[in-house]
Backbone as a ProteinNet text record, in pm:
[ID]
protein_1_A
[PRIMARY]
QVQLVESGGGLVQPGGSLRLSCAASGSFFTLNDMAWYRQAPGKQRERVATITRGGSTNYADSVKGRFTISRDNAKNTVYLQMNSLEPKDTAVYYCNADLLGLVGRAEYWGQGTQVTVSS
[TERTIARY]
173.3	138.7	266	273.4	388.6	350.4	439.1	417	538.2	511.3	615.2	586.2	682.4	662.8	763.9	710.1	795.4	815.9	925.8	952.8	1046.2	1053.1	1149.5	1091.9	962.1	902.5	894.1	853.4	838.5	839.4	856.5	860.5	1005.6	1044.4	1181.5	1178.9	1275.5	1284.2	1345.2	1315.3	1378.2	1529.9	1590.8	1734.6	1777.9	1685.5	1717.6	1718.3	1738.7	1749.4	1660.8	1618.6	1548	1591.2	1583	1611.2	1491.3	1432.8	1321	1372	1304	1335.2	1207.8	1223.9	1110.3	1158.7	1102	1141.9	1031.9	1070.4	976.1	982.8	865.8	860.2	750.8	757.8	659.2	722.9	638.6	685.4	701.3	825.2	852.2	990.6	1018.6	1146	1248.8	1208.4	1303.6	1240	1312.6	1273.8	1342.3	1266.5	1325.3	1339.8	1285.7	1295.9	1221	1279.2	1211.1	1212.5	1114.2	1101.3	1034.4	1052.2	978.5	892.6	769.7	676.9	632.4	571.6	514.5	386.8	302.1	176.8	149	148.1	116.4	-34.8	-88.5	-234.1	-281.3	-384.9	-442.1	-364	-258.8	-176.5	-172.8	-132.6	-119.2	7.3	4.4	123.3	231.9	355.1	464.6	582.1	654.6	771.8	886.2	954.5	1067.3	1199.6	1213.4	1339.5	1315.3	1398.1	1389.8	1528.4	1534.8	1661.5	1637.8	1722.8	1712.1	1779.5	1761.4	1823.9	1976	2026.5	2170.4	2224.6	2136	2181.7	2176.1	2126.6	2111.8	1997.9	2020.1	1922.3	1872	1755.8	1695.1	1615	1622.8	1558.5	1469.6	1367	1290.1	1377.7	1358.7	1441	1432.5	1317.7	1295.1	1378	1433	1508.7	1653.8	1693.5	1830.9	1930.2	2032.9	2134.2	2101.2	1976.7	1935.2	1897.5	1836.2	1790.4	1879.7	1897.6	1972.3	1895.4	1869.5	1803.8	1910.4	1893.2	1985.8	1907.1	1971.1	1902.4	2003.3	1951.5	2028.3	1952.3	2000.4	1929.1	1924.5	2025.1	2026.7	1916.5	1878.6	1775.1	1641.5	1636.1	1512.7	1460.3	1551	1518	1567.8	1485.5	1524.3	1521.3	1610.7	1623.9	1609.9	1571.3	1572	1631.6	1752.9	1817.6	1778.9	1715.9	1666.1	1740.3	1815.3	1890.7	1838.3	1874.8	1834.1	1683.9	1608.1	1463.3	1400.8	1298.2	1226.6	1078	1005.6	861.5	788.2	833.1	767.6	784.9	874.1	892.3	789.5	708.7	605.4	506.1	489	401.4	398	308.3	313.7	402.9	502.9	597.9	562.7	557.5	519.4	633.6	653	748.1	675.3	744.4	688.3	789.6	740.4	831.1	769.7	852.6	816.7	886.3	808.3	872.5	812.8	888.2	842.6	800.4	671	617.4	564.2	488.4	436.1	332.7	268.8	166.4	215	346	402	450.5	474.7	526.2	413.7	443.5	340.3	404.6	321.1	364.6	297.3	375.8	323.5	356.1	269.5	285.6	288.4	365	360.5	242.9	226.5	112.5	136.2	259.3	292.8	343.9	433.4	484.7	487.3	439.4	427	560.6	595.5	711.5	661.2	690	648.2	770.7	789.3	901.8	845.9	872.7	814	895.9	899	966.8	867.5
1886.2	1746.8	1664.9	1556.8	1468	1336.1	1286.4	1156.8	1067.4	938	835.7	744.4	733.9	654	540.5	416.7	297.8	246.5	177.3	111	-6.4	-96.5	-205	-342.1	-350.9	-481.5	-563.1	-689	-774.1	-920.1	-1002.9	-1148.2	-1195.1	-1276.8	-1326.9	-1471.8	-1548.5	-1688.9	-1700.4	-1808.5	-1830.4	-1823.7	-1756.6	-1736.5	-1610.5	-1544.5	-1424	-1299	-1185.5	-1057.2	-951.9	-857.2	-738.6	-620.2	-501.5	-379.1	-286.5	-255	-161.6	-21.1	76.8	216.5	288.7	390.6	473.5	617	703	842.6	930.1	1017.1	1111.6	1243.8	1299	1427.3	1512.8	1643.3	1735.9	1833.2	1894.7	1998.8	1943.6	1933.4	1891.9	1941.8	1941.2	1992.7	1882.8	1775.1	1670.1	1533.1	1439.9	1299.5	1234.7	1180.4	1113.9	965	877.9	735.1	697.2	605.1	547.7	396.1	332.3	188	121.5	-9.7	-93.9	-190.6	-204.8	-302.2	-392.8	-504.2	-590	-654.8	-690.4	-756.5	-866.5	-989.1	-1104.2	-1127.7	-1196.1	-1221.5	-1292	-1237.9	-1299.2	-1277.7	-1196	-1172.2	-1024.8	-994.2	-856.2	-795	-662.9	-593	-605.7	-633.5	-648.6	-560.1	-514	-431.8	-519.8	-477.6	-552.9	-493.7	-362.4	-297.7	-149.4	-91	51.9	113	239.1	311	452.6	497.5	634	731.1	857.3	956.7	943.4	903.3	887.3	756.4	666.7	543.2	419.2	429.9	310.1	225.2	94.8	4	-100.5	-152.9	-259.3	-347.7	-480.1	-573.7	-673.6	-718.5	-831.1	-955.7	-1046.2	-1166.4	-1246.2	-1242.8	-1323.3	-1278.9	-1157.5	-1106.6	-1075.5	-1089.8	-1059.1	-1142.6	-1075	-1143.3	-1156.1	-1126.1	-1135.8	-999.9	-913.7	-782.8	-673.7	-566.5	-450.7	-323.2	-243.2	-114.4	-5.6	92.1	204.9	328.3	443.1	565.4	665.2	755.8	866.6	992.4	1059.9	1176.9	1290.6	1301.5	1406.9	1385.5	1259.7	1226.9	1194.3	1203.5	1171.1	1032.9	938.2	805.6	696.9	594.4	477	356.2	262	143.3	17.4	-90.4	-220.8	-320.6	-363.9	-467.2	-602.1	-684.4	-813.8	-924.2	-1003.4	-1114.6	-1247.5	-1354.5	-1489.3	-1495.3	-1442.3	-1435.3	-1574.2	-1583.9	-1710.6	-1686.6	-1792.7	-1776.1	-1707.7	-1728.2	-1664.7	-1513.9	-1460.4	-1315.8	-1250.6	-1330.3	-1277.3	-1192.9	-1069	-975.7	-843.4	-755.6	-616.6	-543	-474	-402.4	-253.6	-197.3	-58	21.2	140.6	234.6	319	349.6	431.4	536.9	658.5	766.2	849.7	880.3	974.8	1105.7	1212.1	1335.1	1457	1565.5	1694	1777.1	1797.8	1871.2	2006.4	2065.3	2200.7	2205.2	2091.2	2087.7	2015.3	1992.9	1924.9	1786.6	1705.8	1571.3	1479.4	1396.2	1307.8	1183.2	1080.9	954	935.3	892.6	872.5	731.5	683.7	551.4	563.2	476.6	464.3	378.1	362.3	289.3	138.5	97.9	-44.2	-93.8	-190.7	-255.1	-405.7	-480	-625.3	-694	-783.3	-870.5	-1014.7	-1087.9	-1227.5	-1314.3	-1411.5	-1503.9	-1641.3	-1684	-1809.3	-1864.6	-1997.6	-2061	-2091.7
-203.1	-219.1	-229	-152.8	-153.5	-218.7	-302.4	-366.8	-347.9	-328.3	-328.6	-446.9	-536.7	-657.2	-659.3	-656.7	-656.7	-798.3	-819	-945.5	-920.2	-1019.7	-1011.9	-983.6	-959.5	-934.9	-1062.6	-1047.8	-1164.6	-1128.3	-1231.4	-1215.4	-1220.8	-1124.4	-1119.6	-1074.3	-1119.5	-1079.6	-939.2	-869.4	-738.1	-748.6	-650.9	-653.5	-724.2	-791	-865.7	-779	-844.7	-774.7	-840.3	-759.1	-806.4	-722.2	-780.2	-705.5	-716.1	-603	-598.7	-568	-625	-597.8	-557.5	-475.3	-434.9	-424.5	-506.9	-509.6	-450.8	-360	-300.4	-374.8	-403.8	-472.3	-410.4	-438.3	-383.9	-288	-207	-115.6	25.3	70.6	208	246	377.5	426.2	446.4	512.8	549.2	539.3	478.3	482	601	690.6	806.2	777	862.3	836.7	709.6	635	519.1	534.8	476.5	498	378.7	372.7	279	358.6	314.9	369.2	254.8	290.3	187.5	238.8	143.8	178.7	78	126.2	42.9	46.8	-53.1	-57.4	69.3	130.8	249.2	376.7	370.9	489.6	523.9	647	688.9	630.6	617.8	572.8	679.5	636	730.2	690	790.5	764.9	719	614.3	559.2	607.1	592.2	627.6	649.7	736.6	767.7	761.5	718.9	718.4	768.3	860.4	910.6	813.8	836.9	750.7	756.8	871.8	887.1	834.3	792	729.5	816.3	938.5	1022.1	969.1	967.2	906.4	1005.4	971.9	1051.8	957.4	977.5	885.9	959.2	890	939.1	933.4	1029.4	1034.1	904.2	839.3	719.4	599.7	604.1	488.5	521	647.5	686.5	605.6	555.3	476.5	329.1	292.6	151.7	93.7	174.2	127.9	188.1	111	158.5	127.2	229.9	209.7	208.9	121.3	114.2	70.2	78.1	37.1	-16.7	-100.2	-153.8	-113.2	-10.6	40.3	-61.9	-145.5	-247	-351.3	-371.4	-470.7	-404.7	-271.2	-198.5	-237.9	-246	-296	-200.8	-183.6	-107.1	-198.5	-172.7	-256.3	-170.9	-236.1	-170.6	-269.8	-241.1	-321.6	-264.4	-345.6	-301.3	-376.2	-303.3	-360.6	-306.3	-373.8	-331.7	-304.6	-397.9	-378.8	-374.6	-291.7	-271.9	-300.1	-334	-359.7	-244.5	-121.3	-6.5	-5	-87.2	-97.3	-189.1	-255.8	-344.5	-266.7	-309.6	-239.1	-315.3	-273.2	-316.6	-216.8	-267.4	-183.8	-184	-63.8	-45.9	17.5	-33.6	24.1	128.9	236.1	343.6	383.8	407.6	446.8	557.9	654.9	761.3	727	709.7	666.9	735	726.8	777.5	658	646.3	532	570.8	480.4	500.2	612.2	640.3	744.8	869.1	876.5	991.4	956.1	1060.2	1039.2	993.7	895.2	841.4	783.4	763.6	706.5	570.8	474.1	339.6	291.2	201.1	140.6	-10.9	-73.8	-217.9	-259.7	-391.6	-444.1	-447.1	-429	-427.6	-561.2	-555.3	-676.8	-653.6	-751.8	-737.6	-761.3	-670.3	-686.2	-683.5	-789.3	-798.8	-821	-733.3	-743.4	-777.7	-898.3	-945.4	-1060.6	-1069.9	-1182.3	-1293.7
[MASK]
+++++++++++++++++++++++++++++++++++++++++++++++++++++++++++++++++++++++++++++++++++++++++++++++++++++++++++++++++++++++

């Protein structure tokens, strides 16, 4: 069984910062691409940022220059540093991982962590 557990969400004022973490645990061989998605009320889930196992990154235009995705392969953990937060960033943030597990390649999701940007 593989689990992705997110942490680090919360309430922050506009212009503030938060750092999200997502740790993968369980039985698997390799973590491949990892990503953060978000879903605001009444909107579709959207991809925020992706990072390959080798560290190549890709960002949604809406967060470029403000958010940074990183990972620690030794800890099976991905991070999302969010700076200059704006009310439009308010959403539930989900961790996503593509991995090679005991039953083959599969995609997993975390349970989500709420980020609220408000004064």
